[in-house]
XYZ file of C-alpha atoms in Angstrom:
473
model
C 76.030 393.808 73.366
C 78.038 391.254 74.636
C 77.559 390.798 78.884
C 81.073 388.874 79.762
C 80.563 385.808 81.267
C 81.434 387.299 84.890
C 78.739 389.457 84.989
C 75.785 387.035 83.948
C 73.215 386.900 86.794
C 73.170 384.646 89.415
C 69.607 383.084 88.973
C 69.006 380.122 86.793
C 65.787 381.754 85.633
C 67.377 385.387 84.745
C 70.012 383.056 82.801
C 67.701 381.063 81.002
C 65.774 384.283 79.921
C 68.794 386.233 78.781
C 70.098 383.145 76.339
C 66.827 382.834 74.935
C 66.106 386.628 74.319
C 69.437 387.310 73.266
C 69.769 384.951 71.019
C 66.346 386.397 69.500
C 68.254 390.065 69.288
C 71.337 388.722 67.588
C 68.448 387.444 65.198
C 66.741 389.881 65.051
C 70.432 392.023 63.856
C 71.553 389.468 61.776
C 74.552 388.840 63.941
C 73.728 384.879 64.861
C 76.123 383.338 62.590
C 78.022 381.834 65.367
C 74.426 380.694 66.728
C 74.168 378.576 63.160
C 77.558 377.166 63.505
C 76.686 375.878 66.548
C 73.424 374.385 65.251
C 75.099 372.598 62.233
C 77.922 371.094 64.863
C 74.573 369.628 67.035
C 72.509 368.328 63.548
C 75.260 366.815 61.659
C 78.540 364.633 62.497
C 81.927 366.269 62.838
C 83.332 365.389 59.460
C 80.366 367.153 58.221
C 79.748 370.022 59.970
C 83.270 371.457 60.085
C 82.863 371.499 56.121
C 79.527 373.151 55.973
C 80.429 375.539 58.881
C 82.923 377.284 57.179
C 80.456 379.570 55.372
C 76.829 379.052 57.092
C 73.831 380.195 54.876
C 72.224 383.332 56.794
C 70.148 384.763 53.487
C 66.865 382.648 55.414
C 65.559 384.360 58.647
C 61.928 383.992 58.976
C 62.548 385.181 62.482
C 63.300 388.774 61.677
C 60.917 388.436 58.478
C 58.156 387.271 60.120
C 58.170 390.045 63.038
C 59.498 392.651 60.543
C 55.897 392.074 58.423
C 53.761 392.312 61.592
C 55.602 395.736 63.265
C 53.225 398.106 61.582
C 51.998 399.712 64.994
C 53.921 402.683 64.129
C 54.275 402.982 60.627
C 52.243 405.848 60.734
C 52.710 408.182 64.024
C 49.572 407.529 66.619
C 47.039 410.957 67.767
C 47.465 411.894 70.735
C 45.166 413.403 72.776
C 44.366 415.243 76.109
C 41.601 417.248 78.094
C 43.203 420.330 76.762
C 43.341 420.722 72.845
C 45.592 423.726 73.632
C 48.375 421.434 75.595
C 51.828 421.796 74.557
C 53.415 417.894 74.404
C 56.862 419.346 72.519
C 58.829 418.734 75.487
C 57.232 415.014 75.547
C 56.495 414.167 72.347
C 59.719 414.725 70.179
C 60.286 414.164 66.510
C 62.428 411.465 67.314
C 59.735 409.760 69.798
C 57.374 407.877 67.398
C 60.425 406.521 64.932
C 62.208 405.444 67.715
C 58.828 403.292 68.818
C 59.004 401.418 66.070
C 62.189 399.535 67.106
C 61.012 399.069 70.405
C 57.603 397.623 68.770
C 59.696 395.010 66.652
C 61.527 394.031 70.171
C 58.712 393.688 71.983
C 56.887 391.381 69.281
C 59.771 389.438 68.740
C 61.220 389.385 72.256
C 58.286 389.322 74.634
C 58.825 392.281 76.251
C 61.211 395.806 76.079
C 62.229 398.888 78.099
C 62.186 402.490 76.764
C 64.467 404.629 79.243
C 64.054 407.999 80.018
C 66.197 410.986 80.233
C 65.981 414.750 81.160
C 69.292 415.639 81.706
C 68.381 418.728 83.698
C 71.847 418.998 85.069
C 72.492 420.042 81.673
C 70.395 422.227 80.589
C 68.286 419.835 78.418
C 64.800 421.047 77.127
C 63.030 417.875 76.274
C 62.563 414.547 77.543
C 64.958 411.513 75.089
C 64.033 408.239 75.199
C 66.665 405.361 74.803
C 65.324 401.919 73.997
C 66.397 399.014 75.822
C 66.887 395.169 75.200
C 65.257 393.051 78.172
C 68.773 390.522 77.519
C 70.483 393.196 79.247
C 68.264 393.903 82.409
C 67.103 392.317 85.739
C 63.931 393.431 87.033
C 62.562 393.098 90.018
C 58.581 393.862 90.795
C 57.470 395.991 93.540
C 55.831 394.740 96.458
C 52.645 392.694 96.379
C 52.512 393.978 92.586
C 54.035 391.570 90.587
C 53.696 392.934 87.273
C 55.198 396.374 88.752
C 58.450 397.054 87.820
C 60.575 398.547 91.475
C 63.883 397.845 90.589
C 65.831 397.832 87.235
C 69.186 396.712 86.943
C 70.503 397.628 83.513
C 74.187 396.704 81.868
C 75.830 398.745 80.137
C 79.094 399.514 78.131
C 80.457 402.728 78.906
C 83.562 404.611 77.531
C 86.579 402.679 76.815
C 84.447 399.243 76.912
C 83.876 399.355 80.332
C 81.420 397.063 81.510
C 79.270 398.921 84.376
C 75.327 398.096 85.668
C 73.130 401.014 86.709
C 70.761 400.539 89.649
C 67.519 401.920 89.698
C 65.168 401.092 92.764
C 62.212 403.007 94.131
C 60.561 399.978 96.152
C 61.303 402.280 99.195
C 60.049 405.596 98.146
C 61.232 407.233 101.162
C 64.570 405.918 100.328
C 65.369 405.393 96.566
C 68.453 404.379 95.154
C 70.586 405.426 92.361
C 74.372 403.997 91.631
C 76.572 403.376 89.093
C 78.143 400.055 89.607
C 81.569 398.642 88.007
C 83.604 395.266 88.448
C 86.554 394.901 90.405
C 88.065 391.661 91.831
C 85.465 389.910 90.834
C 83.052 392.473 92.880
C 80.647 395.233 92.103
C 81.568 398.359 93.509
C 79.845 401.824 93.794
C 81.570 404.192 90.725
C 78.914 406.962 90.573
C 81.056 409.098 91.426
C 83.567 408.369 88.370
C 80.819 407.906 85.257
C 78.547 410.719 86.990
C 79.747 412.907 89.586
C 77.348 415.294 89.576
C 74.535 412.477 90.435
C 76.340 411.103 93.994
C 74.430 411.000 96.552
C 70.994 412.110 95.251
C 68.251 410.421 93.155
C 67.906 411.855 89.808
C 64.517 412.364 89.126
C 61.875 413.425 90.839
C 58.171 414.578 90.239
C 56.132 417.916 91.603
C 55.511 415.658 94.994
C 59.266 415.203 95.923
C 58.513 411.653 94.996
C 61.213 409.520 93.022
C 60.473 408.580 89.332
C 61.519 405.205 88.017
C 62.772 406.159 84.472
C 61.921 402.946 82.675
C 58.595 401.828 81.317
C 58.407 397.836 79.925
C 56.426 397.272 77.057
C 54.705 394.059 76.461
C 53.537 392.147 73.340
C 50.666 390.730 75.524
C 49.027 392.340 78.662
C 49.651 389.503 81.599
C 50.063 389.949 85.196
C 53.940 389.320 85.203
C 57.247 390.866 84.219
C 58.184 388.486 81.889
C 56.658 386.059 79.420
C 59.604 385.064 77.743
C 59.659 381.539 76.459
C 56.215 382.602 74.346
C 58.029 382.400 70.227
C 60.951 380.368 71.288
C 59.366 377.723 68.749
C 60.485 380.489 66.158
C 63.862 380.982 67.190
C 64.796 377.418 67.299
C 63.126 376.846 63.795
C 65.139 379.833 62.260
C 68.413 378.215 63.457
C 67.542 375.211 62.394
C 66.487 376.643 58.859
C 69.474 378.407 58.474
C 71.133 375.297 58.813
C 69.392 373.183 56.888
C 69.333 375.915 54.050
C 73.590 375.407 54.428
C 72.979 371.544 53.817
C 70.955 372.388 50.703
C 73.283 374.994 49.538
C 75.772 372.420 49.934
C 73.735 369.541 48.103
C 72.914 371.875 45.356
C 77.011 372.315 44.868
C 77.842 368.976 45.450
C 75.436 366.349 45.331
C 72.633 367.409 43.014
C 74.309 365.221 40.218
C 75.211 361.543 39.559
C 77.892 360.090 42.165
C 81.226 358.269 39.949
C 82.808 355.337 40.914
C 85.997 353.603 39.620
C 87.021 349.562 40.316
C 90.133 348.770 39.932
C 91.200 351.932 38.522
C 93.462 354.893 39.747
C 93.804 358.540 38.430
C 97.063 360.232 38.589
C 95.939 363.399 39.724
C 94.102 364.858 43.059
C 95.072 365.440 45.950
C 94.196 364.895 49.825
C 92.069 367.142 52.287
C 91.761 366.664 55.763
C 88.040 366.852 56.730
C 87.333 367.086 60.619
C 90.446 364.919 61.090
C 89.884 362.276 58.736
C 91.982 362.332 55.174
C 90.140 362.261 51.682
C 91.145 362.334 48.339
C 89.541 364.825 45.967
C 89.979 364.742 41.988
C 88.950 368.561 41.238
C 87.546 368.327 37.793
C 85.551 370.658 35.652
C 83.673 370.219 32.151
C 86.828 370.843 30.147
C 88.860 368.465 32.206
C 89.960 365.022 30.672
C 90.524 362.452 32.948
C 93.086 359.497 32.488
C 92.389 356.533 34.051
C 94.672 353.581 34.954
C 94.319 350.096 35.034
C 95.031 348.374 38.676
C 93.870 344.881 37.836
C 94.564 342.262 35.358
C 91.069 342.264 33.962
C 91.096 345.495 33.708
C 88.843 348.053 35.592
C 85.358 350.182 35.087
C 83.350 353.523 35.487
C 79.935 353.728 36.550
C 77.856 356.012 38.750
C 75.023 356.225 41.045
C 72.010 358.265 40.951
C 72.224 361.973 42.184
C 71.886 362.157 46.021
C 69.590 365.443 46.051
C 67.168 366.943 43.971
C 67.932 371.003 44.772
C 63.829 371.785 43.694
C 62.274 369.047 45.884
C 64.789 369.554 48.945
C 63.532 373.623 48.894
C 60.059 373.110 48.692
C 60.178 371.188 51.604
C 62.336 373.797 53.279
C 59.715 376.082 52.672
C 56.813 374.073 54.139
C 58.779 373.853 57.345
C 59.708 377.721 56.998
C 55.525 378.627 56.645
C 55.023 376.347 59.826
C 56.848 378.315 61.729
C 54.608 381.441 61.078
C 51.953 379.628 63.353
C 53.458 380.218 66.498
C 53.703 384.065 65.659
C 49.703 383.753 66.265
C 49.533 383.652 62.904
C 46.769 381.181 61.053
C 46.821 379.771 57.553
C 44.815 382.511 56.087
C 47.141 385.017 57.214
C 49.314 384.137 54.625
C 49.945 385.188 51.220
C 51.868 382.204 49.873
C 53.065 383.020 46.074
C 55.170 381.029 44.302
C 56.540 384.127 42.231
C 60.139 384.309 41.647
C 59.603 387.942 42.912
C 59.130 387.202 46.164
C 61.587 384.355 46.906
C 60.203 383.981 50.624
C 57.674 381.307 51.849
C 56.192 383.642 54.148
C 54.225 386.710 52.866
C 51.789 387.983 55.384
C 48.861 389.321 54.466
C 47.495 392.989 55.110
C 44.885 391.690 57.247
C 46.837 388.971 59.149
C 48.926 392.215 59.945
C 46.424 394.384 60.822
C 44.783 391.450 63.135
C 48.087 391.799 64.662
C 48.119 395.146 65.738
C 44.321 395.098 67.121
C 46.232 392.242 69.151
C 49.317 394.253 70.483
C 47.447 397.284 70.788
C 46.510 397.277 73.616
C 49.310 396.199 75.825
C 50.761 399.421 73.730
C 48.229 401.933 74.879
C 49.098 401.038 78.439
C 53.181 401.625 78.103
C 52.400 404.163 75.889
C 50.227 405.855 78.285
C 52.166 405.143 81.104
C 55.537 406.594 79.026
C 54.051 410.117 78.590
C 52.624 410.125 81.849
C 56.025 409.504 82.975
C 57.689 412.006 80.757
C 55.235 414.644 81.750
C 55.776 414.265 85.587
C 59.634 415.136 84.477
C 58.817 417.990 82.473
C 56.452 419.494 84.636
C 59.328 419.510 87.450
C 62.115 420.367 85.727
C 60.932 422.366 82.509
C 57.709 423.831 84.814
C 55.585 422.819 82.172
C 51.679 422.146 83.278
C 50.974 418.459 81.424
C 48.907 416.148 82.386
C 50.465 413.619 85.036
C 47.780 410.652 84.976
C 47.675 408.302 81.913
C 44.470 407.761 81.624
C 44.457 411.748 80.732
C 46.558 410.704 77.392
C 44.339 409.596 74.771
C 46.417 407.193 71.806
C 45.076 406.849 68.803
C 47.092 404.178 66.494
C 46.137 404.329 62.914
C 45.273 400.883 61.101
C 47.196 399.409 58.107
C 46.280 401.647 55.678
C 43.692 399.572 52.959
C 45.259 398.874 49.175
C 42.949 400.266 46.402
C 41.433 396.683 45.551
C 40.623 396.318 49.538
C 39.290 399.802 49.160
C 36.887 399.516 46.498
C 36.016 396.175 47.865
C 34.800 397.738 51.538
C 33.052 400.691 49.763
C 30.791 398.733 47.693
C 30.254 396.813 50.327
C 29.131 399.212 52.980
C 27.250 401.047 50.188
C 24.812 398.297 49.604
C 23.966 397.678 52.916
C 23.755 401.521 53.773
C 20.900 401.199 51.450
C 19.394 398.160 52.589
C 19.144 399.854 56.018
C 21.463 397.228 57.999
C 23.894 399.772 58.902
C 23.896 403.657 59.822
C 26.278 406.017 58.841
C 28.032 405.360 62.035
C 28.248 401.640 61.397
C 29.994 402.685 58.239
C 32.285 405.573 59.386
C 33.842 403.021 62.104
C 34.411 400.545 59.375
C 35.912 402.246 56.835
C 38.258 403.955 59.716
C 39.124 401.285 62.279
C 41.538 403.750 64.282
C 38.404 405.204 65.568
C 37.708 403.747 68.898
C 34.390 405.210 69.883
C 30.532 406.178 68.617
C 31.693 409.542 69.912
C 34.863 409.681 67.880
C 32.756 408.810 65.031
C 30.043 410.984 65.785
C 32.726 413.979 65.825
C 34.121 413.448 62.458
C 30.741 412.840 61.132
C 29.711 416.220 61.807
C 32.952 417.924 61.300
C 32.511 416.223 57.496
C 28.534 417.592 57.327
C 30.327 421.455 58.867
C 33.169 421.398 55.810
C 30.213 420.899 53.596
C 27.635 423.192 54.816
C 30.223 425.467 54.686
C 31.408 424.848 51.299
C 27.972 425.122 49.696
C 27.683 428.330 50.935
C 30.848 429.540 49.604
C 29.664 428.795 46.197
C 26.294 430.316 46.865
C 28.582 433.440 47.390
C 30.091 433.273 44.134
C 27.332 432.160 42.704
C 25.667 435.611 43.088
C-alpha cells in the first residue's frame, strides 16, 4: 500500500524506518521495479540508464529468496498446549491461524519486525477470533510508559472503501481512559470519522477483557528478542545489494545483447542505410543489421577507406560468475555463514544461493524464540476476547500456552546418517535413550517431554505384544 505523501509521519526516524521497510515489502512482492529504475539512474550516466531502464531485469531477488528459504517456522503447524488437555482453543486457534503465520514469519525475518491484528467482531455476531497481518511500513508505535519495548499506542493506515486513506488509533497507555478513533484527512488535517467507517464503535472502546480492562488488539512479532520496538536497519545490507543486483543483472542482460561480440569500425567509409535514435538527449546513428544482411560500404576518401574491429567488450560467462559471488555475499548478513550454503553449479538450480537444511533449521532455533513470546502473548490475547465475549473459560496468562514448533523435517540421507550415528554410541554407553530421543526429535524441548513419549512408545508396545499373545492362543 501506497501512504500519500501527506500522510507520512512527522518524525525523521518514523520516516527513515518506513522507506527502508517498505522498500523491503515491495521486495519482498516483487513490486520494486520502480526501486531498480531508480538504482540504474544513480549507478550509470544518463545516456545509459534511460536505455537500460526501459525494461529493468527483476528475474534476480536474493532478497525474497534468501528469506523465502529460511521461513520454515511454520511449515508444519506448531502443538499447542495447556494445563487442561480437555481445553477447547477452536474459537482461538482457527484453521486459518497457522497459514496465515507463515506470512507474518517471512515479514518479520525479512522486515525486522510485524503486527498480527486482532478481531472479534462481537457486534456482529462473530464466533471466533480472525487475525489480520500487518506491515510495520504502515504503523507508528508508541511504547508504554517506562516499558520501552511495550507497545501502548498503535497508529495503523489504512485504505478503506473507495480508496480512502484513513489511520486507526489504538491507545491504552491510560487504562482508565483508552482510546479508539477512526481518523480521515481533510484540509490537510486529521479529523475524528468513527462515526462514518464504524458507527456502532463511537464513543466506546472495543474490546475489553473479564476485568473491564481495555485490550490492545495488536501483538508485534520480532525476528530477534531486544528491549525495543524496532530494530529496523538490521538486513538493510540485503536490500541495497538486491537493488543493486537487479541492476547490475540489467547491465549484463544488456552486455550479453549488445556487447558480448567484436565492436566494427569504418574510416573513411559511409553506409547508406541506418538511421538516428535519440538516447537520453544525445543523437546516434544505428545500422540495424542481422546475419543475412549485406552491407554496402562507400568510399569517403581518395585512398580509399577500411573495416576493422575491436575485441568484444564483455564476456556474458565471466561477467555472471562474478554476479553470483556478489549475490552469495549477500547471504552473510542474513546470519547466514559459508557452510550454510549449498552452492551447485547445476543448471537446475540457476540461483547462487541454495541454503542448506541445516543453515535453515539453525535459523529457526534462532527466531524461535522471539516467536514463542508473540505467539504466546497472541493467544493469550485472543483468549481474554473469547472468554468475554464468547464466555469461553481459556486460559488468560501466556505462560499457560505451551508452543511446540516442529524442526525441518530430516531428508532420508540426513536420516540414516543420525540413526547410525546415535546407534553406535547408544551402544558404547555415551548416550541414554533420552540423549537419543531429543536428538532425533529436536521439537522436543524438555527431559520431561522426552520422558513422556518414551513411555507412551514402551505403553503402545506392551500393549501390542499382548494383543498378539491373545491371538496367539
Amino acid at each position: 500500500m501506497k501512504i500519500p505523501s501527506i500522510a507520512q509521519p512527522k518524525n525523521e526516524d518514523d520516516r527513515a524506518r518506513w522507506r527502508e521497510q517498505s522498500l523491503r515489502r515491495r521486495l519482498l512482492t516483487g513490486s520494486h521495479i520502480d526501486d531498480v529504475r531508480n538504482e540504474i539512474e544513480s549507478m550509470f550516466s544518463k545516456e545509459i540508464a534511460v536505455d537500460l531502464e526501459i525494461n529493468p531485469d527483476l528475474s534476480r531477488n536474493p532478497f525474497l529468496l534468501i528469506w523465502q528459504q529460511l521461513n520454515v517456522a511454520y511449515v508444519e503447524p506448531p502443538e499447542v498446549l495447556t494445563a487442561d488437555p480437555d481445553a477447547d482453543l477452536a474459537s482461538i486457534v482457527t484453521p486459518k491461524l497457522w497459514a496465515q503465520q507463515q506470512q507474518t514469519s517471512l515479514y518479520t525475518l525479512a522486515m525486522g519486525e510485524c503486527l498480527v491484528r486482532l478481531d472479534l467482531r462481537h457486534w456482529l455476531g462473530d464466533t471466533e477470533v480472525s487475525y489480520r497481518v500487518v506491515t510495520p511500513d504502515v504503523v507508528l508505535l508508541d511504547s508504554k510508559i517506562g516499558q520501552p519495548d511495550m507497545v501502548g499506542k498503535v497508529t495503523e493506515y489504512r485504505a478503506r472503501h473507495g480508496g480512502v486513506m484513513t489511520r486507526e488509533v489504538w491507545d491504552i497507555r491510560d487504562i482508565n481512559n483508552p482510546v479508539f478513533r477512526i481518523e480521515k484527512q481533510e484540509k490537510g488535517e486529521w479529523i475524528d470519522s468513527t462515526n462514518e467507517f464504524s458507527p456502532e464503535l463511537v464513543g466506546q472502546y472495543p474490546y475489553r477483557d473479564t476485568s473491564g480492562a481495555p485490550i490492545l488488539p495488536y501483538i508485534l512479532y520480532h525476528n530477534r528478542v531486544g528491549s525495543q520496538l524496532f530494530n529496523w536497519t538490521q538486513g538493510s545490507e540485503i536490500s541495497a545489494g538486491a537493488l543493486r543486483l537487479a541492476a547490475l543483472f540489467t547491465h549484463w542482460g544488456d552486455g550479453f545483447t549488445n556487447a558480448a561480440y567484436p565492436q566494427r569500425y569504418i574510416i573513411d567509409l559511409e553506409s547508406p542505410g541506418g538511421h538516428t535514435k535519440t538516447l537520453g538527449g544525445q543523437a546516434v546513428d544505428v545500422v540495424s543489421v542481422d546475419r543475412k544482411s549485406i552491407l554496402k560500404f562507400k568510399s569517403q576518401g581518395p585512398g580509399g577507406g577500411s573495416l576493422g574491429q575491436f575485441n568484444a567488450s564483455m564476456d556474458p560467462l565471466a561477467s555472471i560468475e562474478a554476479l553470483k559471488v556478489y549475490e552469495q555475499g549477500l547471504a552473510v548478513y542474513a546470519g547466514l555463514n559459508p557452510s550454510d550454503l549449498a552452492v551447485t553449479q547445476s543448471a537446475q538450480s540457476g540461483y547462487a544461493i541454495v541454503v542448506s537444511r541445516e543453515g535453515q533449521r539453525r535459523t529457526q532455533k534462532l527466531i524461535e524464540p522471539s516467536l514463542r513470546i508473540a505467539d504466546q502473548e497472541l493467544l493469550s490475547t485472543a483468549a481474554k476476547l473469547s472468554n468475554f465475549y464468547l464466555q469461553t473459560d481459556l486460559p488468560e496468562s501466556p505462560r499457560e500456552y505451551s508452543i511446540m514448533y516442529r524442526a525441518l523435517m530430516p531428508t532420508p540421507l540426513e536420516l540414516d546418517t543420525l540413526a547410525k550415528s546415535l546407534e553406535a554410541r547408544l551402544n558404547l554407553g555415551v548416550i541414554s535413550q533420552l540423549d537419543a530421543m531429543r536428538e532425533l526429535y529436536p521439537e522436543i524441548e524438555s527431559d520431561e517431554q522426552a520422558i513422556t513419549r518414551l513411555l507412551r512408545i514402551r505403553e503402545l508396545e506392551a500393549m501390542l505384544a499382548t494383543g498378539d499373545d491373545t491371538t496367539n492362543e
